[in-house]
Tab-separated table of C-alpha atoms in Angstrom:
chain	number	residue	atom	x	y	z
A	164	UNK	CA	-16.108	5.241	3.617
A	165	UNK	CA	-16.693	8.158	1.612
A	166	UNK	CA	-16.712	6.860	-2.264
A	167	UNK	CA	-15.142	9.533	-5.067
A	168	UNK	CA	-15.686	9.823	-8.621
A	169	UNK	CA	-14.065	9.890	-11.480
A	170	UNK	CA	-14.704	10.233	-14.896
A	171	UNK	CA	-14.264	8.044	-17.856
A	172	UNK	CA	-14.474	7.396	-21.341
A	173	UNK	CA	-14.673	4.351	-22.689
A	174	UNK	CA	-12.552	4.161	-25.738
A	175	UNK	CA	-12.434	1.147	-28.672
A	176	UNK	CA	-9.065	1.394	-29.863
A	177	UNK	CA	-5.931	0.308	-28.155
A	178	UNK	CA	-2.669	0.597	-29.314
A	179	UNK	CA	0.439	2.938	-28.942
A	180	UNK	CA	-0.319	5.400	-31.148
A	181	UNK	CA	-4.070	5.825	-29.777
A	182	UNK	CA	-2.249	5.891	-26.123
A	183	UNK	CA	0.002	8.575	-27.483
A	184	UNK	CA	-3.098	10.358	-28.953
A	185	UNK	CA	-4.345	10.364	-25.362
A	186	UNK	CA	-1.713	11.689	-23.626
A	187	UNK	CA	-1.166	14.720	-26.426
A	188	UNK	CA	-4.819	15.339	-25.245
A	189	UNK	CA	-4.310	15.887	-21.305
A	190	UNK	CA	-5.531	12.000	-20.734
A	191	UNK	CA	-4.551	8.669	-20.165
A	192	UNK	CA	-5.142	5.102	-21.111
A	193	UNK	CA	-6.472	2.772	-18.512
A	194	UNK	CA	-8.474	-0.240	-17.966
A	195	UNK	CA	-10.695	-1.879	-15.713
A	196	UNK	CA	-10.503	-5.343	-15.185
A	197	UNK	CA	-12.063	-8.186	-12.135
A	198	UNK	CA	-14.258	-10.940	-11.687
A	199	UNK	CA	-17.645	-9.267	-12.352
A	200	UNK	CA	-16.646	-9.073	-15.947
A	201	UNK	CA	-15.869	-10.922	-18.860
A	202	UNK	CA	-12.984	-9.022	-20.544
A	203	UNK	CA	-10.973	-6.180	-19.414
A	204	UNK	CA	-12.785	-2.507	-20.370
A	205	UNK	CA	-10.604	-0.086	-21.741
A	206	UNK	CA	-11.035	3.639	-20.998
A	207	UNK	CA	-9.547	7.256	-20.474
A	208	UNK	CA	-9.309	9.080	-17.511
A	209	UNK	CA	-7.428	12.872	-16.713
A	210	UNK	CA	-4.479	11.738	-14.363
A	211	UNK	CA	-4.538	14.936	-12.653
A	212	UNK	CA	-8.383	14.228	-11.569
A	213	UNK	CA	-6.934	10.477	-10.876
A	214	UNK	CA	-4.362	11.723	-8.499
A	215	UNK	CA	-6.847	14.114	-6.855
A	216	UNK	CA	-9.453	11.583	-6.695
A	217	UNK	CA	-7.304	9.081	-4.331
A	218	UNK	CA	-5.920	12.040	-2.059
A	219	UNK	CA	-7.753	10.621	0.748
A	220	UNK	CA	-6.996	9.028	3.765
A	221	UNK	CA	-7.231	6.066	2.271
A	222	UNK	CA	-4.952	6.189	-0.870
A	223	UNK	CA	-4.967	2.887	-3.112
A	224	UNK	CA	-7.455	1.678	-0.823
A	225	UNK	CA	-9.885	4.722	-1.779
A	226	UNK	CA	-13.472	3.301	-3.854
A	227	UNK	CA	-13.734	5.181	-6.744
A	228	UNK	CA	-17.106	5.411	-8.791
A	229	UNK	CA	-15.708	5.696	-12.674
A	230	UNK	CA	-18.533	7.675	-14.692
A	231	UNK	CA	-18.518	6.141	-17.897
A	232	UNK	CA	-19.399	8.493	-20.852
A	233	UNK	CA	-21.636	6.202	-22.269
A	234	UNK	CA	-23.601	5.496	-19.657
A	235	UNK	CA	-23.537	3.421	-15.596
A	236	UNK	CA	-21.009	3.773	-13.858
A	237	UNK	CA	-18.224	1.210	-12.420
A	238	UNK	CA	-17.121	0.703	-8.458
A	239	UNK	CA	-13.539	-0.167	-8.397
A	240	UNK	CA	-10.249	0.324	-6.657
A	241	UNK	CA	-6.827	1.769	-8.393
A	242	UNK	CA	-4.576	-1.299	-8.243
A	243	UNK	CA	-1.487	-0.295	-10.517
A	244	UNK	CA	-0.258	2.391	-12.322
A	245	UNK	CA	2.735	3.400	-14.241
A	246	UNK	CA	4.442	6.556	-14.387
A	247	UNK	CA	7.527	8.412	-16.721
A	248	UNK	CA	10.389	7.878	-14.194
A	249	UNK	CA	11.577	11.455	-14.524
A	250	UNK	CA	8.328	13.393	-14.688
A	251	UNK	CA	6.669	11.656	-12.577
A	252	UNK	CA	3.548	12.089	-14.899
A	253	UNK	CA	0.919	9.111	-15.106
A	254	UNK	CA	0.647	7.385	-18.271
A	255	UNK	CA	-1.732	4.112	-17.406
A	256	UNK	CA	-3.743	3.300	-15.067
A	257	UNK	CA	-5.339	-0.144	-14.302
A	258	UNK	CA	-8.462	0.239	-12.108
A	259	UNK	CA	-9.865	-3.705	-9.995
A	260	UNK	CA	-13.744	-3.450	-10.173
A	261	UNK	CA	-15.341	-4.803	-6.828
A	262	UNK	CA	-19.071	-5.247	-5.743
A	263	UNK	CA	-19.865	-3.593	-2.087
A	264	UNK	CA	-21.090	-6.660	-0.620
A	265	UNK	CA	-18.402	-8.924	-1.667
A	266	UNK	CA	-14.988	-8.900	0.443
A	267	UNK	CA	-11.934	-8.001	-1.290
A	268	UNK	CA	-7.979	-8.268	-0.207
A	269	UNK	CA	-6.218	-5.536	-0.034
A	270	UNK	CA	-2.823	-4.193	1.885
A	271	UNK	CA	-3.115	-1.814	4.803
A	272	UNK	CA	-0.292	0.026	5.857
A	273	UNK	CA	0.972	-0.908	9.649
A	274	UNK	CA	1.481	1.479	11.893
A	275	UNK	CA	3.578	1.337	14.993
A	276	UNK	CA	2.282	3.097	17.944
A	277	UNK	CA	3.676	3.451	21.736
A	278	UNK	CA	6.785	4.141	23.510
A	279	UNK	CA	8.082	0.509	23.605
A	280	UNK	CA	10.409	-0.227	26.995
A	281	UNK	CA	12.984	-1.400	25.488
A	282	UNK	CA	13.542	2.141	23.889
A	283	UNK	CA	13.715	3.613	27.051
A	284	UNK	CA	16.367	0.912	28.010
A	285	UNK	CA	18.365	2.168	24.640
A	286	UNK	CA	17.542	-0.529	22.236
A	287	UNK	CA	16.682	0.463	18.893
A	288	UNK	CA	13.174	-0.629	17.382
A	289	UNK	CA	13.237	-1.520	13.693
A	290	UNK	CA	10.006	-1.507	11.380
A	291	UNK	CA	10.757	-4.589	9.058
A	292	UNK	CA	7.256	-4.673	7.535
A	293	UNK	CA	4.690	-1.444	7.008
A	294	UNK	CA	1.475	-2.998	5.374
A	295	UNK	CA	-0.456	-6.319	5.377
A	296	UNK	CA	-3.104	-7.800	3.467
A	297	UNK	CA	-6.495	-7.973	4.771
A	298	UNK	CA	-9.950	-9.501	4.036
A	299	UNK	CA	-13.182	-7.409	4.394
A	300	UNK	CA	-15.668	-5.641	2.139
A	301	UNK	CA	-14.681	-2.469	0.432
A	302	UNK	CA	-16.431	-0.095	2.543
A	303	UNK	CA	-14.974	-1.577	5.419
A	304	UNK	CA	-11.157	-1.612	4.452
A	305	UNK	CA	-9.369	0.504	7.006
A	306	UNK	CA	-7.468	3.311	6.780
A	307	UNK	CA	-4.447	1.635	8.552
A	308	UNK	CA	-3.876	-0.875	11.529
A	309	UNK	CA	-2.444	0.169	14.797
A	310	UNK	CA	0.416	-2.114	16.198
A	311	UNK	CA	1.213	-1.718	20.113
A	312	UNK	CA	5.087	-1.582	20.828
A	313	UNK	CA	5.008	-0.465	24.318
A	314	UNK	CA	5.577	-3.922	26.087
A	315	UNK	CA	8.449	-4.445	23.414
A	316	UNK	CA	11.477	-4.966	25.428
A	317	UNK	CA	15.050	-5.536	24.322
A	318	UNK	CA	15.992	-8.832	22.103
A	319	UNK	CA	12.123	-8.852	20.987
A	320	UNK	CA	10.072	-9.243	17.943
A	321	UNK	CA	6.732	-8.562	16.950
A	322	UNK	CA	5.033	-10.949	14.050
A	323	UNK	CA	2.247	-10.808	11.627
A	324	UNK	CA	0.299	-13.081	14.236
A	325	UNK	CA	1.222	-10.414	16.985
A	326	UNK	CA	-1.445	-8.238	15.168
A	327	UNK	CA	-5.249	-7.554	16.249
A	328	UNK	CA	-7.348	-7.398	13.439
A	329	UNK	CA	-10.114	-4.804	13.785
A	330	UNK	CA	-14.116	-6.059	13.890
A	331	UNK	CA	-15.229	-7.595	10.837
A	332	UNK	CA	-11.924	-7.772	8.861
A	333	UNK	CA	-9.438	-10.922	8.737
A	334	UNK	CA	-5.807	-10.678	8.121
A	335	UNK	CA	-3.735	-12.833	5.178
A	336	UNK	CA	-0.582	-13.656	5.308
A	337	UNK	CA	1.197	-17.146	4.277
A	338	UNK	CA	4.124	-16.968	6.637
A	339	UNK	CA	4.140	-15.564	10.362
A	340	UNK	CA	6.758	-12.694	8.984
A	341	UNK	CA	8.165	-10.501	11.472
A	342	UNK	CA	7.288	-6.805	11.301
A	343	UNK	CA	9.731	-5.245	14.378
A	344	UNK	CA	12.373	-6.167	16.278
A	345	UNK	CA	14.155	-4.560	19.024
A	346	UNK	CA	17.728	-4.734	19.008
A	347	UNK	CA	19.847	-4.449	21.592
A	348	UNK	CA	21.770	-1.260	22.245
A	349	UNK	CA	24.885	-1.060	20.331
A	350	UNK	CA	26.967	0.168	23.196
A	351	UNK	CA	26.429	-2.952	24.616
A	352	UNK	CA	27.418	-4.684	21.252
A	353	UNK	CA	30.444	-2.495	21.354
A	354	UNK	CA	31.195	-3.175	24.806
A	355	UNK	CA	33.395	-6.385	24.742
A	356	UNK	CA	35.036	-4.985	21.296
A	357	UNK	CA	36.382	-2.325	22.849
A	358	UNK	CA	37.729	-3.974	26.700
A	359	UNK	CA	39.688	-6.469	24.247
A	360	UNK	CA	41.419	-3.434	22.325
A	361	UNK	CA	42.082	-2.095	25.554
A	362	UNK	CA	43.581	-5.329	27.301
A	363	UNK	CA	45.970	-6.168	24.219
A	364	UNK	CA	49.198	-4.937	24.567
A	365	UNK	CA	50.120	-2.218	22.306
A	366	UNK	CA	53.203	-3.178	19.543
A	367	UNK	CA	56.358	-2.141	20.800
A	368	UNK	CA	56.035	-2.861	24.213
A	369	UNK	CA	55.995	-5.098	26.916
């Protein structure tokens, strides 16, 4: 996996005028935070070279080197941000620092793949779930994970344990939740609704 960097400046103050201060400036506040330090650091990054930096295949999942102005550097993943709901515009960013040898859960999306039979039989195939955790070191985490629907038929479901992990990563889930079903076709549904309409004698008559 190809790593990206960003840059950042580590910064001393907190506080919502200092984040303010930032943002009048063309950056953002943000922190980095995990178990390979004692307390959270606080920095600064430019959100536009944040969102460019993650425009990968990969997304959330992408590694990110954070340059620190002050010297070394940090490995880490974006886990949250938060955003002004009508601009759109970043305004915080909190960035997970992991080590490349130690494994790390993340979700992957889920991906359906395959004409599944019951389609062709005119059922209609419904994606309940689209990522799952999984288990692996950083460099490893995949981009997404392939689910096979073509032996789906009609009436069926497929379930978290339905889903082959690739080599070297584990998946994580704490309940065997269902991510597609295949429902029947709803003209088949509609069916009996409509020969009892049609046997029931219309007001009026006899």
């Amino acid at each position: 996996m190809i790593q990206t960097k960003l840059a950042a400046q580590v910064r001393e103050k907190t506080g919502k005028g200092v984040a303010h201060r930032l943002r009048a400036s063309k950056m953002i506040p943000a922190v980095i935070y995990g178990p390979h330090q004692e307390k959270p650091l606080t920095i600064a990054v430019d959100p536009k070279a944040l969102r460019a930096a993650i425009q990968t295949a990969h997304r959330f999942n992408t590694i990110l080197t954070l340059e620190l102005d002050q010297g070394g550097s940090k490995t880490a993943l974006l886990k949250d941000y938060q955003q002004d709901p009508v601009s759109r515009e970043l305004l915080h960013a909190d960035f997970y620092e992991v080590a490349l040898d130690k494994p790390v859960t993340v979700p992957v999306p889920l991906v359906l793949v395959g004409k599944a039979q019951g389609v062709t039989e005119g059922g209609i195939l419904s994606q309940n779930r689209r990522v799952i955790d999984v288990v692996c070191l950083p460099n490893q985490i995949p981009e997404k994970i392939e689910v096979d629907v073509t032996d789906m038929k009609v009436n069926q479901a497929l379930h978290a344990s339905d889903v082959k992990a690739p080599e070297g990563i584990a998946l994580r889930y704490l309940t065997d939740f269902t991510i597609a079903v295949m429902s029947a076709p709803e003209v088949e549904a509609a069916a009996p609704a409509a020969e009892a309409a049609a046997a029931k004698p219309a007001k009026g008559k006899k």
